[in-house]
Short mmCIF file of C-alpha atoms and ligand atoms in Angstrom, two decimals:
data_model
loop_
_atom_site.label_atom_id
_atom_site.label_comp_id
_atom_site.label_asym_id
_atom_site.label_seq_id
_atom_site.Cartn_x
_atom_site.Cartn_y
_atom_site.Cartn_z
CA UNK A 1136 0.00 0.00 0.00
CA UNK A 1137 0.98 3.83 -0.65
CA UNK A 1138 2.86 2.94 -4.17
CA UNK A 1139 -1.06 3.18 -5.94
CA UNK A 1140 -1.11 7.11 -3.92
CA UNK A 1141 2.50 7.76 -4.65
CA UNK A 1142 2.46 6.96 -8.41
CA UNK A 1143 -0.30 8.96 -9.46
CA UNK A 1144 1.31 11.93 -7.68
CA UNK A 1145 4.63 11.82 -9.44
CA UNK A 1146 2.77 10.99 -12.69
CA UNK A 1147 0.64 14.19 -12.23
CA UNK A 1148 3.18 16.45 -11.24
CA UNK A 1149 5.09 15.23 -14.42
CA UNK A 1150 2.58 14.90 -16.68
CA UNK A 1151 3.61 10.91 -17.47
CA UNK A 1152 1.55 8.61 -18.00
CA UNK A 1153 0.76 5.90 -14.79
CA UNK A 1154 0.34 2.23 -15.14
CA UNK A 1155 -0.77 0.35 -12.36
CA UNK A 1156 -0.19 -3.44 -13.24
CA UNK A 1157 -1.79 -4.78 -10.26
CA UNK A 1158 -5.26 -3.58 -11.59
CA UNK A 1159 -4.17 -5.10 -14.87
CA UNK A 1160 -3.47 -8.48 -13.15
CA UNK A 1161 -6.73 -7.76 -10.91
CA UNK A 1162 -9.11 -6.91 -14.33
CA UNK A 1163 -7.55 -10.55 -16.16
CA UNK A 1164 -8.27 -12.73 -12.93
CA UNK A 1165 -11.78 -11.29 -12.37
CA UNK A 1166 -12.49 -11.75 -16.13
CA UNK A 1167 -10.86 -15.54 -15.67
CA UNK A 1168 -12.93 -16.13 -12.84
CA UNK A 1169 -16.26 -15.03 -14.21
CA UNK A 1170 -15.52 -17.12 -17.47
CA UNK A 1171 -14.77 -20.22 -15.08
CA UNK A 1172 -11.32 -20.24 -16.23
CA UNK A 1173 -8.98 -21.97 -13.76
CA UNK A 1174 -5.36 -20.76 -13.02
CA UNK A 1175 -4.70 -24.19 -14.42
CA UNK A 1176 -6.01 -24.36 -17.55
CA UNK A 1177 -3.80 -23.10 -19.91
CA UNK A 1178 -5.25 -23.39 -22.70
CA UNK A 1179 -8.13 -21.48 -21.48
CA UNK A 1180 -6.19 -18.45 -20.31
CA UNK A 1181 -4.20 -18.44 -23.61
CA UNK A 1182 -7.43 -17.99 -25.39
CA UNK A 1183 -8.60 -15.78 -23.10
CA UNK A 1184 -5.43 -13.78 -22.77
CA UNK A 1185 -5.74 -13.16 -27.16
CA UNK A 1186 -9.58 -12.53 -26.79
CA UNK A 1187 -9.35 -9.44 -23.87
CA UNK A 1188 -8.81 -5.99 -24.38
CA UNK A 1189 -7.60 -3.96 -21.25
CA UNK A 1190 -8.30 -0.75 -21.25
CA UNK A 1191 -7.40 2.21 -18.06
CA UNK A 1192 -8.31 5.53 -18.05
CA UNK A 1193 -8.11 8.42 -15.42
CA UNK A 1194 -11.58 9.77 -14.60
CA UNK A 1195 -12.07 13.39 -13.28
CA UNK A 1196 -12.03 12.28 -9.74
CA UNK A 1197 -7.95 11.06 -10.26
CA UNK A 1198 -9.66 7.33 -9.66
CA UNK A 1199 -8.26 5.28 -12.85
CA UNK A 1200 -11.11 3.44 -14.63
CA UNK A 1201 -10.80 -0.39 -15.67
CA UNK A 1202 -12.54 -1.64 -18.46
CA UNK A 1203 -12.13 -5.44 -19.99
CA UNK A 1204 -13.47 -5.27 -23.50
CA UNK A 1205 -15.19 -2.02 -22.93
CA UNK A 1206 -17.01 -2.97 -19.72
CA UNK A 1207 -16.30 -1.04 -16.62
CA UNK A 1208 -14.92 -3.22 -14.05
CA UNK A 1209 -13.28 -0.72 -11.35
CA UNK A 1210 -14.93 -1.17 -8.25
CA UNK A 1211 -15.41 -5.09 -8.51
CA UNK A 1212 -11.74 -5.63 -9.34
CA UNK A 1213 -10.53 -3.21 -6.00
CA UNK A 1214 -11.56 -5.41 -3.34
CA UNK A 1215 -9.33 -7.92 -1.39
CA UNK A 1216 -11.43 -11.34 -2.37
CA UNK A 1217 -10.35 -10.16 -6.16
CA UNK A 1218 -6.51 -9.00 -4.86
CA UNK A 1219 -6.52 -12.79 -3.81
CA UNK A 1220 -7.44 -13.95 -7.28
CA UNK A 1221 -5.20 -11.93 -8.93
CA UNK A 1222 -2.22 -13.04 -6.53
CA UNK A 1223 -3.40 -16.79 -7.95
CA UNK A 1224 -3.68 -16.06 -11.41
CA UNK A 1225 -0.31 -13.64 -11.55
CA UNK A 1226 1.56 -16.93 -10.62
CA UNK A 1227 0.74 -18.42 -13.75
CA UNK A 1228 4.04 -17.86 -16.52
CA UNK A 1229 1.15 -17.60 -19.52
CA UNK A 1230 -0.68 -14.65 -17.68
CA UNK A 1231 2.76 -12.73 -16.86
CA UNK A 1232 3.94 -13.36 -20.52
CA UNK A 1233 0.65 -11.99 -21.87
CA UNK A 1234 0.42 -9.19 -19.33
CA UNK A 1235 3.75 -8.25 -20.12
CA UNK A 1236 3.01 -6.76 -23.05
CA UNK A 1237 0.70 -4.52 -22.67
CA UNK A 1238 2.62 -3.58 -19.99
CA UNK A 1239 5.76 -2.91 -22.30
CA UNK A 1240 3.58 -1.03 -24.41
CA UNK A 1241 2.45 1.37 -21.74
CA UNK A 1242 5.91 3.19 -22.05
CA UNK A 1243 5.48 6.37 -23.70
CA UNK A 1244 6.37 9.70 -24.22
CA UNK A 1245 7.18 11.99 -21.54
CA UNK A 1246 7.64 9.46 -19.71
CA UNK A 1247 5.87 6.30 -17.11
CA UNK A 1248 5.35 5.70 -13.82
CA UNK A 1249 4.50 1.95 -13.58
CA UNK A 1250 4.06 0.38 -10.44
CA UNK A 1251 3.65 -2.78 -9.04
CA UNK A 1252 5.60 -6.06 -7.93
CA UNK A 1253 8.26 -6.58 -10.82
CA UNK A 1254 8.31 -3.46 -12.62
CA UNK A 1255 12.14 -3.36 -11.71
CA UNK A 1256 12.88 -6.82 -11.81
CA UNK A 1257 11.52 -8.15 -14.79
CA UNK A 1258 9.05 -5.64 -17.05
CA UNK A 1259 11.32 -2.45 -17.13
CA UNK A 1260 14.86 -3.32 -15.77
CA UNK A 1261 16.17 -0.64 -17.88
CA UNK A 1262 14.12 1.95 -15.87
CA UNK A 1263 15.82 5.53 -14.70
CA UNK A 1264 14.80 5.47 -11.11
CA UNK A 1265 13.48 2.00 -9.42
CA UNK A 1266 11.55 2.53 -5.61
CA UNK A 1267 10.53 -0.28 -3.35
CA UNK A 1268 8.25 0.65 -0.77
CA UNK A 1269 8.18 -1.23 2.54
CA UNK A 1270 6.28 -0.56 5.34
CA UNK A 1271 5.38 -2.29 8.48
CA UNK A 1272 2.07 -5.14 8.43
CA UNK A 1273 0.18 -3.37 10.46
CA UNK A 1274 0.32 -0.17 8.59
CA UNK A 1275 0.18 -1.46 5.39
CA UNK A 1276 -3.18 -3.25 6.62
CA UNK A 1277 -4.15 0.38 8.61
CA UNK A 1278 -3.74 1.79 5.37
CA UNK A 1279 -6.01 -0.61 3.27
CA UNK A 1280 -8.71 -0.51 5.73
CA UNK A 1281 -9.05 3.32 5.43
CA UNK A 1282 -8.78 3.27 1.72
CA UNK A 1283 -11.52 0.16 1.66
CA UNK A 1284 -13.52 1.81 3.84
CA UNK A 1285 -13.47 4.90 1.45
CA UNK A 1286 -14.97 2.67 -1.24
CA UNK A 1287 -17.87 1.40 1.12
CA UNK A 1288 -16.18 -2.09 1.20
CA UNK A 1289 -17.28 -4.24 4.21
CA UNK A 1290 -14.02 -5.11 5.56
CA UNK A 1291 -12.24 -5.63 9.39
CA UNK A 1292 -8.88 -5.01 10.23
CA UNK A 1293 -7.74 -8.00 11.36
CA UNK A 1294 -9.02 -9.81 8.68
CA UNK A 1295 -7.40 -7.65 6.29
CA UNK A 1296 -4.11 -7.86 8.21
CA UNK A 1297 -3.92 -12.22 7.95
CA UNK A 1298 -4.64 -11.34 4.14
CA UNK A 1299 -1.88 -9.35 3.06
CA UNK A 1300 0.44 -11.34 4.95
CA UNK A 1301 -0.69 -14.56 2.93
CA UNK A 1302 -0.84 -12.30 -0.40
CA UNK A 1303 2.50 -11.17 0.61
CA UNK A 1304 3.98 -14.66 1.05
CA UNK A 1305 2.15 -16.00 -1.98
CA UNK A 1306 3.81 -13.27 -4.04
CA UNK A 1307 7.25 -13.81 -2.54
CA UNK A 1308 7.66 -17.27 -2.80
CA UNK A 1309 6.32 -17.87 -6.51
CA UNK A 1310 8.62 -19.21 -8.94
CA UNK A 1311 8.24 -16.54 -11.72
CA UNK A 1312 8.71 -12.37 -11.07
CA UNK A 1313 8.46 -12.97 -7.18
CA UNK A 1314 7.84 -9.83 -5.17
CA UNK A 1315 12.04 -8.74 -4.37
CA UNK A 1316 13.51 -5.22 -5.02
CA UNK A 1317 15.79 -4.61 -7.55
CA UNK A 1318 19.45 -4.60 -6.66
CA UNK A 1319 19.73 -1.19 -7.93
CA UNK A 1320 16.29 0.01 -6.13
CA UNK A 1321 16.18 3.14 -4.24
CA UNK A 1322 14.18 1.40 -0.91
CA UNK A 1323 11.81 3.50 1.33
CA UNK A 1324 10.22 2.74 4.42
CA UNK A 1325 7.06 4.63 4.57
CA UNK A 1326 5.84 3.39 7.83
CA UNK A 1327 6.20 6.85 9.89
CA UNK A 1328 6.34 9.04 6.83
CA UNK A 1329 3.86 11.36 5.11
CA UNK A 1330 3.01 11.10 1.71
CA UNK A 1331 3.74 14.31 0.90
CA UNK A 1332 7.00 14.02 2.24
CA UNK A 1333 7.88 10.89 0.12
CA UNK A 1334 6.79 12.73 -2.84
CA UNK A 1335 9.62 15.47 -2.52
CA UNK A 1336 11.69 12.31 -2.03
CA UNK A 1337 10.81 10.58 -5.06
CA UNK A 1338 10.93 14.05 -7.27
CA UNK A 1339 14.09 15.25 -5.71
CA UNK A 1340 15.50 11.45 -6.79
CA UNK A 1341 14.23 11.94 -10.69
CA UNK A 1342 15.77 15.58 -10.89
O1 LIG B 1676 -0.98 -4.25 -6.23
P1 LIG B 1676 -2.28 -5.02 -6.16
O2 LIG B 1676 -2.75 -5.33 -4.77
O3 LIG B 1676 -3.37 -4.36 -6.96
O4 LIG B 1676 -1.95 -6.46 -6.88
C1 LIG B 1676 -2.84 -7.54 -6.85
C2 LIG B 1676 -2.10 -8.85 -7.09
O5 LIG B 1676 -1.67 -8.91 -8.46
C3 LIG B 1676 -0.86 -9.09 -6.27
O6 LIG B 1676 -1.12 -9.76 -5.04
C4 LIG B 1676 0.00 -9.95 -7.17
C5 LIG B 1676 -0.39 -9.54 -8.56
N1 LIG B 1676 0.58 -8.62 -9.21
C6 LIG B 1676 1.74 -9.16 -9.71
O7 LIG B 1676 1.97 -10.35 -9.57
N2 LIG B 1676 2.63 -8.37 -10.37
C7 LIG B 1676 2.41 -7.06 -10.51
N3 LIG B 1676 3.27 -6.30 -11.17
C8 LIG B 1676 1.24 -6.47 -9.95
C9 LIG B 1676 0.34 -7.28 -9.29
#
């Protein structure tokens, strides 16, 4: 949590573009899942993966809009049950490979702020400035509450705690793109910090 609040910051002080590949991974598994496509079945998520269109878009209120072959999927795709799914589905090689892509093809002119898991690592190891945000359990799950809670989800803090420790350990231990930072990674604990604070950070870093 924070890297969602923190990239769309830096990409609208810049003007650059923002990808946020978690949603991506969050829009395919929902889709999957609806389609009663298993993280197993390959074949099915190769067809699946050459049939769906992904498409994000910033709406007036800063929030970015999902849509999977024009439908809006936003809100169903933000809460943790889907975060879950996605976390299953992302440790699949054929849904990285085909998510990669798209991913790749975000990079544009002025310039990208992607984030997510293996943005360093793996999708864009050639990028000018890499951050890693850490921060401690309970924050990170103090800090998903409030922004659930924002959204009218029904959720309890202690429930979300238990699952972003097991999202966190799925992630980790997977055998493709785990969740590490980048050796060259600038790496920021946010725990006691401001956001605004970790903004000038991030913009003093890219100057
Ligand atoms: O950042 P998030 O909570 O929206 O991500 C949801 C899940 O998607 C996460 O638990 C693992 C997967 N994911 C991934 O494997 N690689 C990424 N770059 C982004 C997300």
């Amino acid at each position: 949590t924070g890297k969602g609040t923190l990239g769309n910051q830096i990409a609208k002080t810049r003007g650059w573009h923002l990808l946020d590949s978690g949603a991506l991974y969050r829009a395919f598994a929902f889709t999957a899942n609806q389609r009663g496509i298993a993280p197993a079945d390959i074949q099915g998520i190769g067809v699946l993966g050459r049939e769906t269109e992904f498409s994000f878009d910033i709406a007036a209120s800063g929030e970015v809009e999902i849509r999977v072959n024009g439908r809006e999927v936003s809100m169903r795709v933000r809460g943790e049950g889907c975060g879950r799914l996605a976390s299953m589905y992302a440790a699949i090689p054929a849904v990285r490979s085909r998510l990669i892509e798209h991913q790749r093809s975000r990079r544009q002119d002025p310039g990208l702020v992607a984030d997510g898991r293996d943005m360093g690592t793996v999708v864009f190891p050639d990028a000018t400035l890499k951050i890693f945000l850490t921060a401690s359990p309970e924050i990170r799950a103090q800090r998903r509450y409030n922004q659930l809670k924002s959204k009218d989800f029904d959720v309890t803090l202690r429930r979300l705690e238990a699952e972003i420790a097991e999202r966190d350990k799925q992630d980790a231990s997977r055998m493709v793109a785990p969740l590490v930072a980048a050796s060259d990674a600038v790496v920021i604990d946010t725990s006691r910090r401001r956001i605004g604070e970790i903004v000038e950070e991030v913009d003093g870093l890219l100057s």
